[in-house]
Tab-separated table of C-alpha atoms in Angstrom:
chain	number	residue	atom	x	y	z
Z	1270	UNK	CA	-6.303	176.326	86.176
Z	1271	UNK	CA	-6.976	172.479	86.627
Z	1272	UNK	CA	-10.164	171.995	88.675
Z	1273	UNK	CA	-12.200	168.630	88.345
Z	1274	UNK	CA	-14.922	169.908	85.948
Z	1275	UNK	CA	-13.067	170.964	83.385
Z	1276	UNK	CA	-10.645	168.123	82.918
Z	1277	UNK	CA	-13.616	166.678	82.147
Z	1278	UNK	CA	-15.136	165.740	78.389
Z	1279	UNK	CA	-17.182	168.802	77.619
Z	1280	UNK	CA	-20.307	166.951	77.993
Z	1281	UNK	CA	-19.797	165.401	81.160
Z	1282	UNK	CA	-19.520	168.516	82.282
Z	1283	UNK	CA	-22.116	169.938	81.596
Z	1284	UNK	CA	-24.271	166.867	82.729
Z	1285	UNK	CA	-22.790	168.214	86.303
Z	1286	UNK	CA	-23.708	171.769	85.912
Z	1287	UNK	CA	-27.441	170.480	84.612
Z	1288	UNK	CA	-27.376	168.750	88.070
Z	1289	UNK	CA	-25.921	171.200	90.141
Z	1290	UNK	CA	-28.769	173.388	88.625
Z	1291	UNK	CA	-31.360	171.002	89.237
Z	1292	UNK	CA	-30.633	170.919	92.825
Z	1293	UNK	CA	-31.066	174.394	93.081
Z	1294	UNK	CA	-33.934	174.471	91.751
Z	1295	UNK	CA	-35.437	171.985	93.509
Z	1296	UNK	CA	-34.159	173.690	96.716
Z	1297	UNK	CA	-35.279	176.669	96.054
Z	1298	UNK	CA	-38.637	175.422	95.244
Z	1299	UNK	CA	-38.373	173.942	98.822
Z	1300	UNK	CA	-37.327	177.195	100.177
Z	1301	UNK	CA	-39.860	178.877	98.934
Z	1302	UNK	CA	-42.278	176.715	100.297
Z	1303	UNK	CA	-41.333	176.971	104.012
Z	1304	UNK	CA	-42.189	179.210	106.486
Z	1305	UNK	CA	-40.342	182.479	106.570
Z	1306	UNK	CA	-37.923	181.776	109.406
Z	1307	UNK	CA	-34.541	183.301	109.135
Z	1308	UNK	CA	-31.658	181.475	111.000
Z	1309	UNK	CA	-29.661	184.419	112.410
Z	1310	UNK	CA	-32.757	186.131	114.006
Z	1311	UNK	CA	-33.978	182.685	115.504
Z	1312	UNK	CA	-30.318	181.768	116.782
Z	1313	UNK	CA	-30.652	185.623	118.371
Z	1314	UNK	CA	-34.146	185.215	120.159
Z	1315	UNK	CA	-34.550	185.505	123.359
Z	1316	UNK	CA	-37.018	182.999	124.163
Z	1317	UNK	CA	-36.603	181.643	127.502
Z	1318	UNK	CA	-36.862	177.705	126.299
Z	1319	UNK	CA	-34.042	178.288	123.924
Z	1320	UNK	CA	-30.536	176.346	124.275
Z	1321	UNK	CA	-29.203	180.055	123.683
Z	1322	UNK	CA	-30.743	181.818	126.870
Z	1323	UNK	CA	-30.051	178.612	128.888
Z	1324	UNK	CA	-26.748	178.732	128.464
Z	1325	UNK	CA	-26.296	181.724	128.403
Z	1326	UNK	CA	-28.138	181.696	132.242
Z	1327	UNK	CA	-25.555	178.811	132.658
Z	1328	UNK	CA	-22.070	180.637	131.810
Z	1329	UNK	CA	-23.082	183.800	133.969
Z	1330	UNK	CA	-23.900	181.174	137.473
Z	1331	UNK	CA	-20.436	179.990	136.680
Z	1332	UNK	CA	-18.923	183.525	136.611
Z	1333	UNK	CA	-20.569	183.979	140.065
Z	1334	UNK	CA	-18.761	181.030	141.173
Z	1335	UNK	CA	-21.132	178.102	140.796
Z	1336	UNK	CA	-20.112	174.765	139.369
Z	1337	UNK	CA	-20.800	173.675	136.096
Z	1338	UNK	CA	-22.787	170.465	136.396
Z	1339	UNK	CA	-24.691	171.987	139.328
Z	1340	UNK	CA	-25.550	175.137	137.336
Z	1341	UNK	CA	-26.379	173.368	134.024
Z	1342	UNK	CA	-28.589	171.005	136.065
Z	1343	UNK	CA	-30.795	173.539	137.753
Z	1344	UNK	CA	-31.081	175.875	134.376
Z	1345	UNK	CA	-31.857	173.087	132.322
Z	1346	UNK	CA	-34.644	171.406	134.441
Z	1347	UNK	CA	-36.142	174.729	134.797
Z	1348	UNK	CA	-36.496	174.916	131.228
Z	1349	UNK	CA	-37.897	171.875	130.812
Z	1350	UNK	CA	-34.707	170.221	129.314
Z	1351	UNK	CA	-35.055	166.316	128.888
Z	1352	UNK	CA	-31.494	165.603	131.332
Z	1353	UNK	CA	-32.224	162.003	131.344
Z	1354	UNK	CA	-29.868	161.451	128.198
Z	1355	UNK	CA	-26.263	163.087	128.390
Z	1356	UNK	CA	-26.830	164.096	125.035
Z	1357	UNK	CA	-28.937	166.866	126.232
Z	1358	UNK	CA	-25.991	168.310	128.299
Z	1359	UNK	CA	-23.033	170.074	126.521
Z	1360	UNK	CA	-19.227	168.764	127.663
Z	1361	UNK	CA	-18.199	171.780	129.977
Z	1362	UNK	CA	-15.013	172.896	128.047
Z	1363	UNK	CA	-16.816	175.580	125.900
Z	1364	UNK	CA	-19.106	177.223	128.782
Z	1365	UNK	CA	-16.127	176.859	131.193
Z	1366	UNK	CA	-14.000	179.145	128.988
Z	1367	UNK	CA	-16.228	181.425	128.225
Z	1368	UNK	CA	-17.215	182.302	131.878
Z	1369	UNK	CA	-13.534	182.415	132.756
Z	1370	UNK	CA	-13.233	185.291	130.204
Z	1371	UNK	CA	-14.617	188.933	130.841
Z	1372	UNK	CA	-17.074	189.975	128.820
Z	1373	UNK	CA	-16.492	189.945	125.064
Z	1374	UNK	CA	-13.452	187.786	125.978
Z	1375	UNK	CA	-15.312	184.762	123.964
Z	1376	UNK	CA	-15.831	186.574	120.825
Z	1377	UNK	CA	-12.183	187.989	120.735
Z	1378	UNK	CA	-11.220	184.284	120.627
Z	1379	UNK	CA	-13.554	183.333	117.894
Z	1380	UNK	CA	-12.306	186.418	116.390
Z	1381	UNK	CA	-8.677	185.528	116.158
Z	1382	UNK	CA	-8.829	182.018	115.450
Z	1383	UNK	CA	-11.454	183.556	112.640
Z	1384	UNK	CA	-8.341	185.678	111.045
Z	1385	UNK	CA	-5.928	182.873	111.623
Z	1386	UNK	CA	-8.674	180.395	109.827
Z	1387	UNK	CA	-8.754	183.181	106.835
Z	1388	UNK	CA	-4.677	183.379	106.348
Z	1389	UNK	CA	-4.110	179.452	106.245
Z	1390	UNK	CA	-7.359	179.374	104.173
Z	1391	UNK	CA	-5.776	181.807	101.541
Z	1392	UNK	CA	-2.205	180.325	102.173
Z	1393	UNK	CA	-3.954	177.221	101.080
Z	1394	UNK	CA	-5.883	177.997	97.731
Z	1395	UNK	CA	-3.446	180.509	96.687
Z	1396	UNK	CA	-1.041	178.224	95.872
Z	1397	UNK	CA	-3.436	175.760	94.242
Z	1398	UNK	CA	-5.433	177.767	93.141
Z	1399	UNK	CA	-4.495	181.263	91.896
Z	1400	UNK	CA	-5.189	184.777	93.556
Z	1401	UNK	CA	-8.812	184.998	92.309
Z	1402	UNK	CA	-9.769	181.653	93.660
Z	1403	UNK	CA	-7.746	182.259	97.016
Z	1404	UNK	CA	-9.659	185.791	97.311
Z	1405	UNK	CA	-13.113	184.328	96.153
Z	1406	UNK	CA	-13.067	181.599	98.490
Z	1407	UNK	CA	-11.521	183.815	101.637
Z	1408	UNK	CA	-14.338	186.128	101.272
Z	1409	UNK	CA	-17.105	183.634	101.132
Z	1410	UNK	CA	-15.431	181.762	104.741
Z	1411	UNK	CA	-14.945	185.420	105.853
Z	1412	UNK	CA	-18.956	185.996	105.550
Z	1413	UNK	CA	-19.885	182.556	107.012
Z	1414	UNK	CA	-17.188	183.494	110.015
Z	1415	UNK	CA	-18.548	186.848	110.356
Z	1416	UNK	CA	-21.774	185.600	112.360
Z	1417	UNK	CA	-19.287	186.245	115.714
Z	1418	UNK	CA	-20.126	189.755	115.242
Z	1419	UNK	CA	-23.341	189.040	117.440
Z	1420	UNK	CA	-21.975	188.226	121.033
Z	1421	UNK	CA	-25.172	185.408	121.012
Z	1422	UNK	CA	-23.745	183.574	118.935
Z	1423	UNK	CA	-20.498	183.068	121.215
Z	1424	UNK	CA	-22.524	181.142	123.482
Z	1425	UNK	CA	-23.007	177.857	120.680
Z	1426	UNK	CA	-20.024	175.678	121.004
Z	1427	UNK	CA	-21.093	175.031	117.088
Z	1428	UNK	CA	-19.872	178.355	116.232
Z	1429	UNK	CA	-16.241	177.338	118.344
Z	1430	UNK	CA	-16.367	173.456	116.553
Z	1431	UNK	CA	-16.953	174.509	113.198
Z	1432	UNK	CA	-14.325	177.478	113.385
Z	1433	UNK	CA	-11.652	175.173	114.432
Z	1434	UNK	CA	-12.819	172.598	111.874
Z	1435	UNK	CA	-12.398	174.792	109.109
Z	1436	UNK	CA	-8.471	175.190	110.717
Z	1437	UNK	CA	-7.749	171.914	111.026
Z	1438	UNK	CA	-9.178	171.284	106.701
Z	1439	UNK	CA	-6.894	174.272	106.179
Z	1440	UNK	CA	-4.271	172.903	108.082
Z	1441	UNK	CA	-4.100	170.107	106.058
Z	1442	UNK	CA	-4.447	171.323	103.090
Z	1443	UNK	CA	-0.992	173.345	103.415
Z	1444	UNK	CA	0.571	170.395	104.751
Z	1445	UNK	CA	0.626	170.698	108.646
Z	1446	UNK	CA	-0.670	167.568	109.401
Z	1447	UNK	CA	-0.004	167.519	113.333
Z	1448	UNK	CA	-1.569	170.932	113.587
Z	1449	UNK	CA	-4.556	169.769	111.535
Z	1450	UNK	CA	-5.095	166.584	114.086
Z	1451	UNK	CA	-4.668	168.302	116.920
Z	1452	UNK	CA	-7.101	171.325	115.808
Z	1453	UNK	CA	-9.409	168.314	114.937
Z	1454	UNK	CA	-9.257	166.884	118.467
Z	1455	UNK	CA	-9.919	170.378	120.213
Z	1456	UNK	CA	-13.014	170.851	118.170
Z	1457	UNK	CA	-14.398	167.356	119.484
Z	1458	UNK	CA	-13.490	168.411	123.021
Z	1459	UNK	CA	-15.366	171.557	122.496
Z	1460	UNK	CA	-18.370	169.948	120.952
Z	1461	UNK	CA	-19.189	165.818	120.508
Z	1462	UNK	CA	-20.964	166.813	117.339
Z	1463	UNK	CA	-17.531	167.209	115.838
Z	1464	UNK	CA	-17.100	163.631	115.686
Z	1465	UNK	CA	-18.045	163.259	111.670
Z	1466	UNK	CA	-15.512	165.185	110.498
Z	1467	UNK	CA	-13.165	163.291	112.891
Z	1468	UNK	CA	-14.140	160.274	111.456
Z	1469	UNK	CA	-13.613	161.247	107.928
Z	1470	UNK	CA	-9.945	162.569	108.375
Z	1471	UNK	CA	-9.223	159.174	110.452
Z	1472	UNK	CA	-10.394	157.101	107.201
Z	1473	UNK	CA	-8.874	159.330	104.833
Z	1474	UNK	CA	-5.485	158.723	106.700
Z	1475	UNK	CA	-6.297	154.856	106.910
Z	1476	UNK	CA	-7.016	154.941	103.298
Z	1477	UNK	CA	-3.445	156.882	102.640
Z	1478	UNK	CA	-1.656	154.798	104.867
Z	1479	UNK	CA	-0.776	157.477	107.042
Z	1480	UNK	CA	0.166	155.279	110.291
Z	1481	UNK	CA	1.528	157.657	112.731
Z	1482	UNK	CA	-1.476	159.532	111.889
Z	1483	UNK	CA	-3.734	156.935	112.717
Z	1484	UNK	CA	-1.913	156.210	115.939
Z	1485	UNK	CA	-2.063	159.618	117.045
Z	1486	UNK	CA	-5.833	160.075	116.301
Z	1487	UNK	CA	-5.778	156.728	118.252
Z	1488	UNK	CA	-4.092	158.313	121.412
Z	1489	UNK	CA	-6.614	161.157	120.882
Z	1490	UNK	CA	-9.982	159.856	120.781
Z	1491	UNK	CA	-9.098	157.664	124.008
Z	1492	UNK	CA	-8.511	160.735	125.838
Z	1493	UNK	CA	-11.918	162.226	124.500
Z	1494	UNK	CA	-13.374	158.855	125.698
Z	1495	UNK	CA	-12.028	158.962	129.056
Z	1496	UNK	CA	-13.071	163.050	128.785
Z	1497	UNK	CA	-16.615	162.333	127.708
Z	1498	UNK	CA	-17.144	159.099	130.305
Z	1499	UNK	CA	-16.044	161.717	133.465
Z	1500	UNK	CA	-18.922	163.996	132.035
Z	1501	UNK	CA	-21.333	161.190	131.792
Z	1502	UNK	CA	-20.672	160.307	135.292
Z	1503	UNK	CA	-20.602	163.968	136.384
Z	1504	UNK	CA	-24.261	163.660	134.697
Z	1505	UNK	CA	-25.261	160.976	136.893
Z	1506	UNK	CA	-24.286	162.551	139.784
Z	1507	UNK	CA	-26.632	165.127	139.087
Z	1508	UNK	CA	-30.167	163.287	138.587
Z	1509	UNK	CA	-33.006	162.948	140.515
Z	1510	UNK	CA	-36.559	162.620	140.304
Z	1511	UNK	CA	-37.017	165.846	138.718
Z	1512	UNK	CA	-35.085	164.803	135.922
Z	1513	UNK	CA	-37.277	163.632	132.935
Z	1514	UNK	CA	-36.596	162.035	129.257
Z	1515	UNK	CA	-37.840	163.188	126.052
Z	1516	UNK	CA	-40.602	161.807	124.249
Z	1517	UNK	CA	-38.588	161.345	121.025
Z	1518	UNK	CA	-35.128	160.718	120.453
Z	1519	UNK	CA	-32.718	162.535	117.869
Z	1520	UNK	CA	-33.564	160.458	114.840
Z	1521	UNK	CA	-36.580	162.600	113.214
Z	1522	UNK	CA	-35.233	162.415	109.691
Z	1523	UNK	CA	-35.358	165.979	108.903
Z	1524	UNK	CA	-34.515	165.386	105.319
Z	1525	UNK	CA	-33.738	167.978	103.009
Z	1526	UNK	CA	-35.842	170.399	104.880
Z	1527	UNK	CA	-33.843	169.906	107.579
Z	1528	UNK	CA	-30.846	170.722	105.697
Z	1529	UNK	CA	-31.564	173.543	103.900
Z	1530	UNK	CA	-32.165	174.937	107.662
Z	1531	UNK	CA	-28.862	173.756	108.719
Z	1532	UNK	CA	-27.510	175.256	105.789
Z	1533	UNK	CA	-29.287	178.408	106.074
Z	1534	UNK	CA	-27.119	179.196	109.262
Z	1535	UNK	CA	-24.345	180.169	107.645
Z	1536	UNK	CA	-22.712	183.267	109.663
Z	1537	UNK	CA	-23.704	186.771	107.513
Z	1538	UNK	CA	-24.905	184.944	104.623
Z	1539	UNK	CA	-27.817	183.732	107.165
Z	1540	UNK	CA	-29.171	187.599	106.590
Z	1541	UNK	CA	-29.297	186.881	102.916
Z	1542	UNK	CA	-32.590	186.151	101.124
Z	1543	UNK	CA	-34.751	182.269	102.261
Z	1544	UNK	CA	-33.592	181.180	98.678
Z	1545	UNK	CA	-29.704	182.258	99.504
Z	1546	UNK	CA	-29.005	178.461	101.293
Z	1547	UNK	CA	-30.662	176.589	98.202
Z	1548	UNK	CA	-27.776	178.262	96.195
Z	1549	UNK	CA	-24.856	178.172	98.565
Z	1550	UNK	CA	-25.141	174.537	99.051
Z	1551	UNK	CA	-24.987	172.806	95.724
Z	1552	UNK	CA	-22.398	175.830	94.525
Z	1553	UNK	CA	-20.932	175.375	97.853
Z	1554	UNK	CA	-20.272	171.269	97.036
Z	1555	UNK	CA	-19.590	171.680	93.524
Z	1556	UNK	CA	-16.609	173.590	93.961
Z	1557	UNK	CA	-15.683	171.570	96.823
Z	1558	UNK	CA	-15.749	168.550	94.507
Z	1559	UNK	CA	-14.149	170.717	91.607
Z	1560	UNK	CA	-10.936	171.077	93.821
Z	1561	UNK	CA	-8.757	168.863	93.295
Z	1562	UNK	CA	-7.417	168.239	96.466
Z	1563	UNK	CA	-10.815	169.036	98.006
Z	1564	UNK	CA	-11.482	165.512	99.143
Z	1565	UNK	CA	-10.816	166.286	103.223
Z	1566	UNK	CA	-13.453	169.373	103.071
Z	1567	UNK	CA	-16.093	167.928	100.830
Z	1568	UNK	CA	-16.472	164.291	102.560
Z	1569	UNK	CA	-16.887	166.796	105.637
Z	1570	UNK	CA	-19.271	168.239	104.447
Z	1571	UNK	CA	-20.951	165.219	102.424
Z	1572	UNK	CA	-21.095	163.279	106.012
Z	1573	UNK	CA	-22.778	166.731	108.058
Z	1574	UNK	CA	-24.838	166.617	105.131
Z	1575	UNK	CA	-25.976	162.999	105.127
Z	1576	UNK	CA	-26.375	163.033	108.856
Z	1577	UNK	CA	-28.676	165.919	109.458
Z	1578	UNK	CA	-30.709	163.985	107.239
Z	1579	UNK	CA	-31.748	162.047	109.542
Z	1580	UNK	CA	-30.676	163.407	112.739
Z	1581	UNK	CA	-31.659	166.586	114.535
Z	1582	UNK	CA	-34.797	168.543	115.399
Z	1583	UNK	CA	-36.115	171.047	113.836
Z	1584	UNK	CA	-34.554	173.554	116.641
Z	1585	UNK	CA	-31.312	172.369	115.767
Z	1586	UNK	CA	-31.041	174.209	112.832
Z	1587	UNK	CA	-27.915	175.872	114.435
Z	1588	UNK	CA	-26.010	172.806	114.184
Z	1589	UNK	CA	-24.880	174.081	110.417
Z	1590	UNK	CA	-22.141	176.021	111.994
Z	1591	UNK	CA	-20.332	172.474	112.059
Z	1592	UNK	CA	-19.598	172.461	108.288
Z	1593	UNK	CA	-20.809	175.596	106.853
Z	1594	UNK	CA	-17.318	177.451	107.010
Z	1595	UNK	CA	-16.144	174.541	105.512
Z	1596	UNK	CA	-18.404	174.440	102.268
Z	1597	UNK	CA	-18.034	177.777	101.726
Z	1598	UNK	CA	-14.192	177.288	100.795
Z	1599	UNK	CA	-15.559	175.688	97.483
Z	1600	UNK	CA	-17.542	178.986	96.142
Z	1601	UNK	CA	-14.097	180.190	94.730
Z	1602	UNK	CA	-13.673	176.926	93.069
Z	1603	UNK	CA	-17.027	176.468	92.026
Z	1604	UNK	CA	-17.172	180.160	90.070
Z	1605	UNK	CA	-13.728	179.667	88.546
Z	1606	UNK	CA	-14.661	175.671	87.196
Z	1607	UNK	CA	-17.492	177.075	85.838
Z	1608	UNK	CA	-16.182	179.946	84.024
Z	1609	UNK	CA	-13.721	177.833	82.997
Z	1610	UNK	CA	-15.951	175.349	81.329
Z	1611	UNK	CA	-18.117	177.830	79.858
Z	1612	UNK	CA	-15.184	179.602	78.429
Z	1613	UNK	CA	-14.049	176.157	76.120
Z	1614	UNK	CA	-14.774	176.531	72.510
């Protein structure tokens, strides 16, 4: 099997592995260190000032018939949202479907586009990489996925985005370009934050010369913008002087704290022990980086990485959903590069 790592001189590669360690360590260390929160029970609490009861309050005035800026605007001022910015309000597509579904109806969609994720995922690595990779690396995305089992987590349009992101790398990878960019797109409609990994697949097709491509993800992100400027009016229709703005903004440079949270909510694996994310996440990249043909799903991740350095607070720790489907398609590489390596006489 030809992975990254081992094409490498011996030594080199094990100067990765000493760093891949390293960072586990240190993250571990880290994880240790914090406060005994686990992600999956958090994204589950019922707390009345969380994003999950509010919209949760939100989808169920829409399925008694009330209209989605007008319900969004009286649930989130009455729980102290700051509406000022129409950052704080979430692009209606995700809470409009749900509430047009019947109960359960939202997590039968995640559910299939779950299976259809796994298939292309294992249609994907099989041929590249052999059954045991394929298998390793469907189970891992199959435990991140498996978080839809609670009907909370539904509600985050993080859990929708970073499902259909993982399609669209999987897409890709076996080819179907169209399908890919168009899977891409949907995820952006469904949730702004999608908008990294967007920006990565439009540079990796600039960079491959990939014209149509860039003409159609041209086409695309002009309908998001004419998409996201009727919401921001749709906003504006809205405030009034109960309206307020946040003290801070978005940039609070989180660091690797913030990370390891974001990486800590990471579907089933989330009920794993606190140290479970310090592992996942270097293992997680190394594969990713080990795969040859990796480079769509690890820049994805590299860039959600890099950016919840800095941006996101602390309560946004569900905002890992975005890529952590995606980094989990490396643990199959990552094991088999390593046995590999360690195998060479």
């Amino acid at each position: 099997m030809r992975t990254r790592l081992n094409e490498l001189p011996r030594w080199r590669a094990y100067i990765v592995l000493g760093l891949t360690l390293a960072a586990f360590i240190g993250l571990l260390m880290l994880a240790l260190g914090r406060a005994p929160v686990v992600p999956a029970e958090a994204a589950t609490a019922a707390a009345p000032e969380g994003d999950l009861v509010s919209y949760q309050r939100i989808i169920e005035r829409l399925r008694g018939g009330a209209d989605y800026y007008t319900a969004a605007h009286e649930v989130l001022v009455a729980d102290g949202y700051g509406t000022r910015s129409v950052f704080n309000w979430r692009t209606p597509a995700w809470p409009v479907l749900l509430a047009a579904l019947p109960p359960g109806g939202g997590q039968g969609v995640l559910a299939a586009l779950a299976l259809f994720g796994l298939l292309l995922v294992y249609r994907m690595l099989r041929e590249e990489g052999g059954v045991l990779v394929a298998v390793l690396s469907m189970l891992a995305v199959g435990i991140s996925l498996g978080g839809i089992v609670a009907p909370a987590s539904v509600v985050f349009s993080e859990v929708a985005a970073g499902t259909l992101i993982l399609i669209s790398v999987a897409a890709y990878g076996n080819g179907w370009r169209l399908a890919g960019l168009l899977v891409g797109l949907l995820a952006l409609f469904l949730r702004e934050l999608a908008a990294p990994y967007v920006v990565v697949a439009i540079v990796l097709a600039l960079r491959q010369r990939r014209w149509n491509e860039v003409r159609l993800w041209g086409l695309g992100l002009a309908a998001y913008a004419a998409y996201f400027g009727w919401h921001w009016w749709m906003v504006s229709q809205q405030l009034g002087p109960m309206d307020r703005a946040y003290g801070d903004g978005w940039l609070q440079f989180g660091g690797v704290g913030f990370i390891l949270a974001t990486a800590g909510f990471n579907g089933l694996w989330s009920l794993g022990p606190v140290w479970l994310p310090a592992l996942l996440l270097p293992l997680g990249m190394l594969g990713l980086w080990a795969w040859p043909k990796g480079t769509l799903a690890l820049a994805t991740v590299v860039v959600f990485v890099v950016l919840f350095a800095a941006v996101g607070k602390p309560f946004n720790f569900y905002w890992g959903a975005l890529y952590t489907p995606v980094l989990m398609l490396g643990l199959g590489w990552a094991v088999a590069a390593v046995w590999e390596t360690l195998r060479q006489r």
